Short mmCIF file of C-alpha atoms and ligand atoms in Angstrom, two decimals:
data_model
loop_
_atom_site.label_atom_id
_atom_site.label_comp_id
_atom_site.label_asym_id
_atom_site.label_seq_id
_atom_site.Cartn_x
_atom_site.Cartn_y
_atom_site.Cartn_z
CA MET A 459 29.48 -0.04 -15.39
CA PRO A 460 25.90 -1.32 -15.77
CA SER A 461 23.97 -0.53 -12.62
CA THR A 462 20.57 -0.94 -11.05
CA LEU A 463 18.01 1.84 -10.80
CA PHE A 464 18.56 1.69 -7.06
CA GLN A 465 22.26 2.45 -7.40
CA LYS A 466 21.69 5.25 -9.93
CA VAL A 467 19.03 7.03 -7.90
CA TRP A 468 20.93 6.54 -4.65
CA ASP A 469 24.12 8.02 -6.13
CA LEU A 470 22.22 10.97 -7.57
CA HIS A 471 20.83 11.83 -4.14
CA ALA A 472 23.88 11.08 -1.97
CA VAL A 473 24.93 14.32 -0.27
CA ARG A 474 27.92 12.95 1.65
CA ARG A 475 29.21 10.06 3.66
CA LEU A 476 28.59 10.58 7.37
CA PRO A 477 31.21 9.81 10.04
CA ASN A 478 29.21 6.73 11.13
CA GLY A 479 29.45 5.28 7.61
CA GLN A 480 25.87 6.05 6.61
CA THR A 481 24.95 8.21 3.62
CA GLN A 482 23.17 11.53 3.94
CA LEU A 483 20.52 11.13 1.25
CA TYR A 484 18.64 14.08 -0.20
CA VAL A 485 14.87 13.63 -0.14
CA GLY A 486 13.01 14.79 -3.25
CA LEU A 487 9.50 14.43 -1.86
CA HIS A 488 8.31 14.22 1.74
CA LEU A 489 4.73 13.14 2.33
CA VAL A 490 3.20 13.88 5.71
CA HIS A 491 0.07 12.74 7.50
CA GLU A 492 -1.59 13.48 10.82
CA VAL A 493 -0.37 10.54 12.89
CA THR A 494 3.42 10.51 12.66
CA SER A 495 3.97 14.25 12.22
CA PRO A 496 2.69 16.12 15.35
CA GLN A 497 5.65 15.17 17.54
CA ALA A 498 8.11 15.86 14.71
CA PHE A 499 6.65 19.36 14.18
CA ASP A 500 6.65 19.94 17.95
CA GLU A 501 10.39 19.24 18.07
CA LEU A 502 11.02 21.66 15.20
CA ASN A 503 8.85 24.32 16.80
CA THR A 504 10.51 23.91 20.20
CA ARG A 505 13.90 24.53 18.61
CA GLY A 506 12.59 27.38 16.48
CA TRP A 507 13.52 25.55 13.26
CA ARG A 508 11.73 25.97 9.94
CA VAL A 509 10.85 23.21 7.49
CA ARG A 510 13.82 23.07 5.10
CA ALA A 511 11.87 22.55 1.84
CA PRO A 512 8.15 23.22 2.26
CA GLU A 513 7.77 23.15 -1.55
CA ARG A 514 8.81 19.48 -1.48
CA THR A 515 6.56 18.61 1.46
CA PHE A 516 2.87 17.71 1.04
CA ALA A 517 0.35 16.61 3.64
CA THR A 518 -3.00 14.87 3.87
CA ILE A 519 -5.33 13.41 6.50
CA ASP A 520 -5.97 9.69 6.25
CA HIS A 521 -5.35 7.42 9.24
CA ILE A 522 -7.75 8.83 11.80
CA VAL A 523 -10.33 10.41 9.52
CA PRO A 524 -13.82 8.95 9.98
CA THR A 525 -15.29 7.58 6.76
CA ARG A 526 -18.99 7.74 7.61
CA SER A 527 -19.37 11.39 8.57
CA GLN A 528 -16.57 13.87 8.07
CA ILE A 529 -18.35 16.85 9.61
CA ARG A 530 -15.99 18.90 11.80
CA PRO A 531 -15.33 18.82 14.64
CA PHE A 532 -14.97 15.04 14.45
CA ALA A 533 -16.83 13.09 17.13
CA ASP A 534 -13.49 11.56 18.19
CA GLY A 535 -11.62 14.25 20.12
CA MET A 536 -8.22 12.70 19.39
CA ALA A 537 -8.92 12.70 15.63
CA GLU A 538 -9.97 16.34 15.81
CA THR A 539 -6.86 17.29 17.82
CA MET A 540 -4.52 15.54 15.38
CA THR A 541 -6.22 17.05 12.35
CA SER A 542 -6.15 20.54 13.84
CA ALA A 543 -2.46 20.13 14.69
CA LEU A 544 -1.64 19.14 11.10
CA GLU A 545 -3.64 22.07 9.75
CA ARG A 546 -1.81 24.48 12.06
CA ASN A 547 1.63 23.03 11.32
CA CYS A 548 1.06 23.14 7.55
CA ARG A 549 -0.16 26.73 7.78
CA GLU A 550 2.77 27.85 9.91
CA HIS A 551 5.38 26.11 7.76
CA GLY A 552 3.92 26.88 4.31
CA ILE A 553 3.16 23.24 3.45
CA THR A 554 0.41 22.29 1.02
CA LEU A 555 -2.26 20.26 2.83
CA PHE A 556 -4.80 18.23 0.90
CA ASP A 557 -7.57 18.51 3.45
CA LEU A 558 -11.16 17.35 3.32
CA ALA A 559 -12.25 20.46 1.42
CA SER A 560 -9.54 20.07 -1.23
CA GLY A 561 -11.12 17.35 -3.35
CA ALA A 562 -7.68 15.72 -3.32
CA GLN A 563 -7.62 14.23 0.21
CA GLY A 564 -7.04 10.54 0.59
CA ILE A 565 -4.61 7.90 1.72
CA VAL A 566 -1.14 9.37 1.38
CA HIS A 567 0.05 6.53 -0.89
CA VAL A 568 -2.93 6.91 -3.16
CA ILE A 569 -2.89 10.68 -3.59
CA GLY A 570 0.89 11.05 -4.17
CA PRO A 571 0.76 9.08 -7.43
CA GLU A 572 -2.63 10.35 -8.58
CA LEU A 573 -1.52 13.97 -8.20
CA GLY A 574 1.69 13.25 -10.13
CA LEU A 575 3.82 14.13 -7.10
CA THR A 576 5.39 10.67 -7.23
CA GLN A 577 7.80 10.52 -10.15
CA PRO A 578 10.57 8.20 -11.39
CA GLY A 579 14.04 8.75 -10.01
CA MET A 580 12.88 10.50 -6.85
CA THR A 581 13.76 9.73 -3.29
CA ILE A 582 10.52 9.78 -1.30
CA THR A 583 9.90 9.51 2.42
CA CYS A 584 6.78 9.36 4.57
CA GLY A 585 6.14 8.42 8.17
CA ASP A 586 4.30 5.29 7.15
CA SER A 587 5.58 1.77 6.42
CA HIS A 588 3.77 1.46 3.11
CA THR A 589 5.67 4.31 1.48
CA SER A 590 7.23 1.54 -0.61
CA THR A 591 4.10 1.92 -2.78
CA HIS A 592 5.70 4.85 -4.62
CA GLY A 593 8.50 2.58 -5.85
CA ALA A 594 6.06 1.44 -8.54
CA PHE A 595 7.17 4.55 -10.45
CA GLY A 596 10.88 3.78 -10.26
CA ALA A 597 11.39 5.92 -7.16
CA LEU A 598 13.29 4.97 -4.00
CA ALA A 599 10.58 5.33 -1.40
CA PHE A 600 11.20 4.70 2.28
CA GLY A 601 8.85 4.50 5.23
CA ILE A 602 10.38 6.36 8.18
CA GLY A 603 9.73 6.79 11.91
CA THR A 604 8.72 9.96 13.73
CA SER A 605 12.30 10.99 14.60
CA GLN A 606 13.24 10.63 10.93
CA VAL A 607 10.17 12.66 9.94
CA ARG A 608 11.64 15.40 12.13
CA ASP A 609 15.04 14.98 10.44
CA VAL A 610 13.56 15.23 6.95
CA LEU A 611 11.40 18.22 7.88
CA ALA A 612 14.47 19.97 9.27
CA SER A 613 17.10 19.00 6.70
CA GLN A 614 15.27 17.51 3.66
CA SER A 615 17.65 14.60 4.00
CA LEU A 616 17.95 11.29 5.73
CA ALA A 617 20.83 9.23 7.13
CA MET A 618 20.71 5.74 5.67
CA SER A 619 22.83 2.77 4.71
CA PRO A 620 22.09 1.33 1.29
CA PRO A 621 20.36 -2.06 1.27
CA LYS A 622 21.29 -4.79 -1.19
CA VAL A 623 19.04 -5.26 -4.23
CA ARG A 624 17.13 -8.45 -4.97
CA ARG A 625 15.49 -8.70 -8.39
CA ILE A 626 12.26 -10.65 -8.35
CA ASP A 627 11.22 -11.74 -11.83
CA VAL A 628 7.62 -12.78 -12.37
CA ASN A 629 7.42 -14.17 -15.88
CA GLY A 630 4.48 -15.41 -17.92
CA GLN A 631 0.76 -14.77 -17.87
CA LEU A 632 -1.45 -14.57 -14.80
CA ALA A 633 -4.63 -16.62 -15.07
CA PRO A 634 -8.01 -14.86 -15.01
CA HIS A 635 -9.00 -13.79 -11.47
CA VAL A 636 -5.39 -13.86 -10.33
CA TYR A 637 -4.29 -10.36 -9.39
CA ALA A 638 -1.30 -8.33 -8.27
CA LYS A 639 -2.35 -8.98 -4.65
CA ASP A 640 -2.03 -12.71 -5.24
CA VAL A 641 1.41 -12.17 -6.76
CA VAL A 642 2.74 -10.22 -3.81
CA LEU A 643 1.18 -12.55 -1.22
CA THR A 644 2.83 -15.45 -3.08
CA ILE A 645 6.21 -13.68 -3.07
CA ILE A 646 5.98 -12.98 0.67
CA GLY A 647 4.77 -16.52 1.34
CA ARG A 648 7.74 -17.92 -0.53
CA LEU A 649 10.49 -15.61 0.77
CA GLY A 650 9.03 -15.05 4.23
CA VAL A 651 8.13 -11.92 6.17
CA LYS A 652 11.78 -11.47 7.09
CA GLY A 653 13.16 -12.67 3.76
CA GLY A 654 13.65 -9.14 2.48
CA ALA A 655 15.62 -7.89 5.50
CA GLY A 656 18.56 -5.87 4.25
CA PHE A 657 17.21 -5.74 0.68
CA ALA A 658 15.29 -3.49 -1.66
CA TYR A 659 13.15 -5.50 -4.06
CA GLU A 660 13.26 -4.77 -7.79
CA TYR A 661 10.19 -6.33 -9.44
CA ALA A 662 10.63 -7.27 -13.07
CA GLY A 663 9.70 -9.92 -15.62
CA SER A 664 7.02 -10.09 -18.29
CA ALA A 665 4.07 -10.35 -15.86
CA ILE A 666 5.17 -7.19 -14.05
CA ASP A 667 5.90 -5.41 -17.35
CA ARG A 668 2.30 -6.02 -18.43
CA MET A 669 0.82 -4.69 -15.18
CA SER A 670 -0.94 -1.34 -14.89
CA MET A 671 0.43 1.25 -12.47
CA ASP A 672 -2.35 0.38 -10.01
CA GLU A 673 -1.21 -3.24 -10.01
CA ARG A 674 2.46 -2.30 -9.66
CA MET A 675 1.54 -0.10 -6.69
CA THR A 676 -0.19 -3.06 -5.02
CA ILE A 677 2.98 -5.13 -5.41
CA CYS A 678 5.38 -2.43 -4.20
CA ASN A 679 3.04 -1.49 -1.35
CA MET A 680 3.53 -4.85 0.33
CA SER A 681 7.33 -5.01 -0.09
CA ILE A 682 7.59 -3.95 3.52
CA GLU A 683 5.47 -6.95 4.57
CA GLY A 684 8.19 -9.14 3.10
CA GLY A 685 10.77 -7.32 5.23
CA ALA A 686 12.27 -5.32 2.33
CA ARG A 687 13.34 -1.72 2.95
CA ALA A 688 11.79 -0.64 -0.36
CA GLY A 689 10.39 -2.06 -3.59
CA TYR A 690 10.42 -0.68 -7.09
CA VAL A 691 9.62 -1.30 -10.74
CA ASN A 692 11.70 0.22 -13.52
CA PRO A 693 9.91 3.11 -15.22
CA ASP A 694 8.56 2.41 -18.70
CA GLU A 695 5.90 3.63 -21.14
CA THR A 696 3.14 2.48 -18.76
CA THR A 697 4.61 4.74 -16.08
CA PHE A 698 4.86 7.73 -18.41
CA ALA A 699 1.32 7.25 -19.77
CA TYR A 700 0.01 7.24 -16.18
CA LEU A 701 1.85 10.44 -15.27
CA ARG A 702 1.14 12.45 -18.41
CA GLY A 703 -1.08 15.44 -17.64
CA ARG A 704 -1.22 14.89 -13.87
CA ARG A 705 -1.31 18.04 -11.78
CA PHE A 706 2.25 18.02 -10.42
CA ALA A 707 3.93 16.16 -13.29
CA PRO A 708 6.05 18.18 -15.74
CA GLN A 709 3.93 19.57 -18.55
CA GLY A 710 4.43 19.92 -22.33
CA ASP A 711 8.03 19.72 -23.59
CA ALA A 712 9.27 19.38 -20.04
CA PHE A 713 7.34 16.13 -19.75
CA GLU A 714 8.97 14.73 -22.92
CA ARG A 715 12.39 15.70 -21.60
CA ALA A 716 11.55 14.11 -18.25
CA CYS A 717 10.55 10.84 -19.95
CA GLN A 718 13.88 10.79 -21.73
CA TRP A 719 15.66 11.22 -18.40
CA TRP A 720 13.46 8.70 -16.59
CA ARG A 721 14.09 6.03 -19.27
CA GLY A 722 17.80 6.21 -18.56
CA LEU A 723 17.28 5.50 -14.87
CA ALA A 724 16.01 1.94 -15.41
CA SER A 725 18.36 -0.86 -14.37
CA ASP A 726 20.88 -1.67 -17.08
CA LYS A 727 21.13 -5.05 -18.72
CA GLY A 728 23.94 -6.85 -16.97
CA ALA A 729 23.63 -4.88 -13.73
CA ALA A 730 24.80 -6.80 -10.69
CA TRP A 731 21.84 -7.67 -8.49
CA ASP A 732 22.73 -9.12 -5.10
CA ASP A 733 20.15 -11.85 -5.55
CA VAL A 734 17.65 -12.95 -8.19
CA VAL A 735 14.42 -14.87 -7.57
CA VAL A 736 12.23 -16.11 -10.42
CA LEU A 737 8.53 -17.01 -10.28
CA ARG A 738 6.19 -18.33 -12.97
CA ALA A 739 2.98 -16.31 -13.18
CA GLU A 740 1.10 -19.45 -14.24
CA ASP A 741 1.90 -21.05 -10.85
CA ILE A 742 0.14 -18.29 -8.90
CA ALA A 743 -3.44 -18.86 -7.70
CA PRO A 744 -5.87 -16.63 -5.82
CA THR A 745 -4.16 -16.43 -2.45
CA VAL A 746 -5.51 -15.87 1.03
CA THR A 747 -3.83 -15.54 4.40
CA TRP A 748 -4.69 -18.02 7.12
CA GLY A 749 -2.46 -16.67 9.88
CA ILE A 750 -1.32 -13.59 11.73
CA ASN A 751 1.31 -12.27 9.35
CA PRO A 752 1.11 -11.70 5.59
CA GLY A 753 3.54 -14.56 4.91
CA GLN A 754 1.11 -17.12 6.32
CA SER A 755 -0.91 -17.60 3.16
CA VAL A 756 -2.05 -20.39 0.86
CA PRO A 757 -3.48 -20.71 -2.62
CA VAL A 758 -7.20 -20.70 -1.91
CA ASP A 759 -7.56 -24.28 -3.21
CA SER A 760 -4.70 -25.73 -1.16
CA PRO A 761 -4.89 -27.21 2.35
CA LEU A 762 -3.50 -25.27 5.28
CA PRO A 763 0.03 -26.30 6.20
CA ASP A 764 0.72 -28.60 9.10
CA PRO A 765 3.09 -27.20 11.74
CA ALA A 766 4.30 -30.75 12.39
CA ALA A 767 5.69 -30.86 8.84
CA ALA A 768 7.24 -27.38 9.02
CA ARG A 769 10.73 -26.27 9.96
CA GLU A 770 11.33 -26.39 13.69
CA SER A 771 11.81 -22.61 13.78
CA ASP A 772 8.35 -22.01 12.23
CA ARG A 773 6.32 -24.49 14.27
CA ALA A 774 5.42 -22.45 17.34
CA GLY A 775 4.38 -19.44 15.23
CA MET A 776 2.21 -21.59 12.97
CA LYS A 777 0.49 -23.27 15.92
CA GLU A 778 -0.16 -19.91 17.55
CA ALA A 779 -1.61 -18.57 14.29
CA LEU A 780 -3.89 -21.55 13.69
CA GLU A 781 -5.15 -21.40 17.26
CA PHE A 782 -5.79 -17.64 17.13
CA MET A 783 -7.57 -17.91 13.80
CA GLY A 784 -9.61 -20.95 14.86
CA LEU A 785 -8.37 -22.93 11.86
CA ARG A 786 -6.82 -26.38 11.59
CA ALA A 787 -3.99 -27.82 9.55
CA GLY A 788 -5.11 -29.64 6.42
CA ALA A 789 -8.40 -27.70 6.11
CA LEU A 790 -9.23 -25.50 3.12
CA MET A 791 -9.82 -21.76 3.44
CA THR A 792 -12.81 -22.04 1.12
CA GLY A 793 -15.92 -22.25 3.25
CA THR A 794 -14.45 -20.16 6.09
CA ARG A 795 -17.36 -18.03 7.28
CA ILE A 796 -16.73 -14.28 7.35
CA ASP A 797 -18.49 -11.53 9.33
CA VAL A 798 -17.04 -8.43 7.65
CA ALA A 799 -15.89 -7.59 4.12
CA PHE A 800 -13.57 -4.61 3.73
CA ILE A 801 -12.53 -3.22 0.35
CA GLY A 802 -10.11 -0.39 1.01
CA SER A 803 -6.56 0.65 1.99
CA CYS A 804 -3.51 1.91 0.13
CA THR A 805 -2.95 -1.61 -1.21
CA ASN A 806 -6.25 -2.03 -3.02
CA ALA A 807 -8.63 0.93 -3.03
CA ARG A 808 -7.87 2.45 -6.41
CA LEU A 809 -10.36 2.79 -9.23
CA SER A 810 -9.33 -0.44 -10.98
CA ASP A 811 -9.76 -2.36 -7.69
CA LEU A 812 -13.25 -0.97 -7.22
CA ARG A 813 -14.17 -1.72 -10.83
CA GLU A 814 -13.12 -5.34 -10.46
CA ALA A 815 -14.95 -5.77 -7.17
CA ALA A 816 -18.08 -4.10 -8.59
CA ARG A 817 -18.00 -6.48 -11.55
CA ILE A 818 -18.17 -9.40 -9.10
CA VAL A 819 -21.03 -8.08 -6.95
CA ALA A 820 -23.13 -6.49 -9.71
CA GLY A 821 -26.70 -7.74 -9.49
CA HIS A 822 -26.15 -9.70 -6.26
CA ARG A 823 -26.59 -9.16 -2.53
CA VAL A 824 -24.15 -9.28 0.34
CA ALA A 825 -24.89 -12.32 2.53
CA PRO A 826 -27.29 -11.34 5.35
CA HIS A 827 -24.77 -12.01 8.14
CA VAL A 828 -21.98 -9.94 6.54
CA ARG A 829 -21.18 -6.27 7.23
CA ALA A 830 -19.59 -5.01 4.01
CA MET A 831 -17.97 -1.68 3.17
CA VAL A 832 -16.09 -0.05 0.33
CA VAL A 833 -13.75 2.79 1.28
CA PRO A 834 -12.19 4.51 -1.75
CA GLY A 835 -8.51 5.36 -1.41
CA SER A 836 -9.03 9.04 -2.15
CA GLN A 837 -11.67 11.64 -2.86
CA ALA A 838 -10.59 11.48 -6.51
CA VAL A 839 -11.08 7.71 -6.65
CA ARG A 840 -14.48 8.13 -5.00
CA ALA A 841 -15.56 10.79 -7.50
CA ALA A 842 -14.32 8.76 -10.48
CA ALA A 843 -16.09 5.65 -9.20
CA GLU A 844 -19.32 7.62 -8.77
CA ARG A 845 -19.05 8.97 -12.32
CA GLU A 846 -19.05 5.33 -13.46
CA GLY A 847 -21.94 4.42 -11.18
CA LEU A 848 -19.88 1.96 -9.12
CA HIS A 849 -21.30 3.37 -5.87
CA GLU A 850 -24.78 2.34 -7.01
CA VAL A 851 -23.56 -1.18 -7.78
CA PHE A 852 -22.08 -1.50 -4.30
CA ARG A 853 -25.02 0.10 -2.53
CA ASP A 854 -27.52 -2.05 -4.42
CA ALA A 855 -25.56 -5.10 -3.30
CA GLY A 856 -25.69 -3.99 0.34
CA PHE A 857 -22.23 -2.48 0.78
CA ASP A 858 -21.65 0.72 2.75
CA TRP A 859 -20.15 3.32 0.38
CA ARG A 860 -17.81 5.46 2.45
CA ASP A 861 -15.65 8.56 2.28
CA ALA A 862 -11.91 8.23 1.65
CA GLY A 863 -9.48 7.21 4.39
CA CYS A 864 -7.46 4.34 5.86
CA SER A 865 -10.60 3.06 7.58
CA MET A 866 -10.50 -0.56 8.68
CA CYS A 867 -6.95 -1.14 7.48
CA LEU A 868 -6.01 -0.26 11.05
CA GLY A 869 -7.91 0.47 14.24
CA MET A 870 -7.29 4.23 14.51
CA ASN A 871 -10.73 5.46 13.47
CA PRO A 872 -14.32 4.36 14.12
CA ASP A 873 -14.13 1.51 11.53
CA LYS A 874 -13.16 -1.47 13.65
CA LEU A 875 -13.79 -5.18 13.98
CA GLN A 876 -15.81 -6.27 17.00
CA GLY A 877 -14.74 -9.20 19.19
CA ARG A 878 -13.67 -12.30 17.21
CA GLU A 879 -15.15 -11.17 13.92
CA VAL A 880 -13.53 -12.56 10.78
CA CYS A 881 -12.82 -9.98 8.09
CA ALA A 882 -12.13 -10.65 4.41
CA SER A 883 -9.92 -7.66 3.72
CA SER A 884 -8.13 -6.12 0.75
CA SER A 885 -5.64 -4.42 3.10
CA ASN A 886 -2.05 -5.40 3.83
CA ARG A 887 -1.66 -6.51 7.44
CA ASN A 888 -3.30 -9.33 9.37
CA PHE A 889 -1.47 -8.90 12.67
CA LYS A 890 -3.43 -9.58 15.83
CA GLY A 891 -5.45 -6.47 16.69
CA ARG A 892 -4.63 -4.67 13.43
CA GLN A 893 -8.26 -3.99 12.55
CA GLY A 894 -9.20 -2.59 15.94
CA SER A 895 -10.25 -5.63 17.95
CA PRO A 896 -7.55 -7.54 19.88
CA THR A 897 -9.27 -10.78 18.99
CA GLY A 898 -10.48 -9.84 15.49
CA ARG A 899 -9.29 -12.06 12.64
CA THR A 900 -8.15 -10.77 9.26
CA LEU A 901 -7.97 -12.72 6.01
CA LEU A 902 -5.97 -10.82 3.38
CA MET A 903 -6.98 -11.31 -0.24
CA SER A 904 -7.60 -9.44 -3.50
CA PRO A 905 -10.58 -7.05 -3.77
CA ALA A 906 -12.26 -9.49 -6.16
CA MET A 907 -11.93 -12.26 -3.58
CA VAL A 908 -13.32 -9.95 -0.88
CA ALA A 909 -16.26 -9.07 -3.11
CA ALA A 910 -17.02 -12.73 -3.77
CA ALA A 911 -16.67 -13.58 -0.08
CA ALA A 912 -19.06 -10.75 0.84
CA VAL A 913 -21.77 -12.21 -1.37
CA ALA A 914 -21.09 -15.85 -0.51
CA GLY A 915 -20.73 -15.12 3.22
CA GLU A 916 -17.60 -17.25 3.23
CA VAL A 917 -14.25 -17.55 1.51
CA VAL A 918 -14.67 -18.81 -2.05
CA ASP A 919 -12.35 -19.42 -4.98
CA VAL A 920 -13.20 -16.52 -7.26
CA ARG A 921 -12.10 -18.50 -10.31
CA GLY A 922 -15.14 -20.01 -11.91
CA TRP A 923 -17.37 -18.87 -9.04
CA THR A 924 -20.56 -17.02 -9.83
CA ALA A 925 -22.53 -15.11 -7.26
CA GLY A 926 -25.68 -16.99 -8.18
CA ASP A 927 -24.14 -20.16 -6.74
CA ALA A 928 -24.17 -18.62 -3.30
CA ASN A 929 -27.28 -16.48 -3.33
CA ASP A 930 -29.68 -19.05 -4.72
S1 LIG B 1307 -4.29 2.29 4.37
FE1 LIG B 1307 -3.33 1.15 6.01
S2 LIG B 1307 -1.26 0.70 5.39
FE2 LIG B 1307 -2.07 2.30 4.03
S3 LIG B 1307 -1.41 4.23 4.91
FE3 LIG B 1307 -3.41 3.80 5.75
S4 LIG B 1307 -3.05 2.64 7.65
FE4 LIG B 1307 -1.12 2.65 6.49
#
């Protein structure tokens, strides 16, 4: 029977059917960070349990780590306590920790792939919603809560019910200055933030096939924002080329054998998807959010929607969002003044993102009223960017060039919005308070759009825009 990658990988990892009808699923890779693990380790330690598979468990520090000065002890006592707890737990349980001295620290969803830990056909868990990122490699990757982190630490398995699978085909050619971020914001805008409930998303079609691994990771990363339990792309030659030679990937002949195996995991022609959605890449424009969830977005050249013309069930939420954001129906997002520009997060802080943003700002200056920062997704991304001189481009333009971490993606470290500041952000969530100020306002967009907004001092359409237009 032809089947989907989801079905194949699920079946390969199913240990048994549990009395409650769920499946006990073996976990091939468990990624751990400092925020959702302390309580889970405490529960193990209290019971005197050991971590079941420390060789399949890897940890890093990302959410609370300061990005301006990483000298220990951290100025923030809570950050220091959490970091120390993770160090102690990893030491006591024999888990590899990519700490600040490792050269491999970074956001958990950036370092897993770049170290070659993330591989096709794996089941992957992490106590973070955006674990779906790893699906870009043809893995089933699930974000889990703290009690499930405990379960996986203790048993290397997880109790789950299989979601349905929706294939989302994006066919055709993206226009210049239209990026993976615009694709995924468009998908979420069309299907809604709850549209993926009960589904895993399989991304396919010629536009996805042509994407780099970085771009596929951006798409899969935000699956969760569309309500999907996971998102994945079938593994192909692009996947294998990315993984070849990486530290934890199979080496030599073993790698060739692995590729052979991985190829066979891709969804079969004629597999039965539970739903299929098709988009034309040519219809996708640079996209920016105007509201307080990632589904409230518009093409940057289109007017904001009018709640009065919306479905009854959406009206109150749209009105609340417009009011909170200080925007009005019918207006354009272009020209919206920004206070902060943030290029970072596990969605868009990889080397290709920084290269594209640097290309936009090269030779120009950040607008005088804008606070702008670039936070690489990992120490490795930072080092690679510096080898190319990207840090000089950003610094010359007036950006802060920071150390790796989650930074202003969320308000758990010193990088926060102040008051009602408006932030052009390459991150993934624009919920009220997400960036550290209860009244701060987040506009999600591609790194290139953030870069252009930083220079212009306002939201601009990056297509056809040149920095000189704004700075002159
Ligand atoms: S960058 Fe943001 S979304 Fe990604 S792991 Fe960190 S806090 Fe979570």
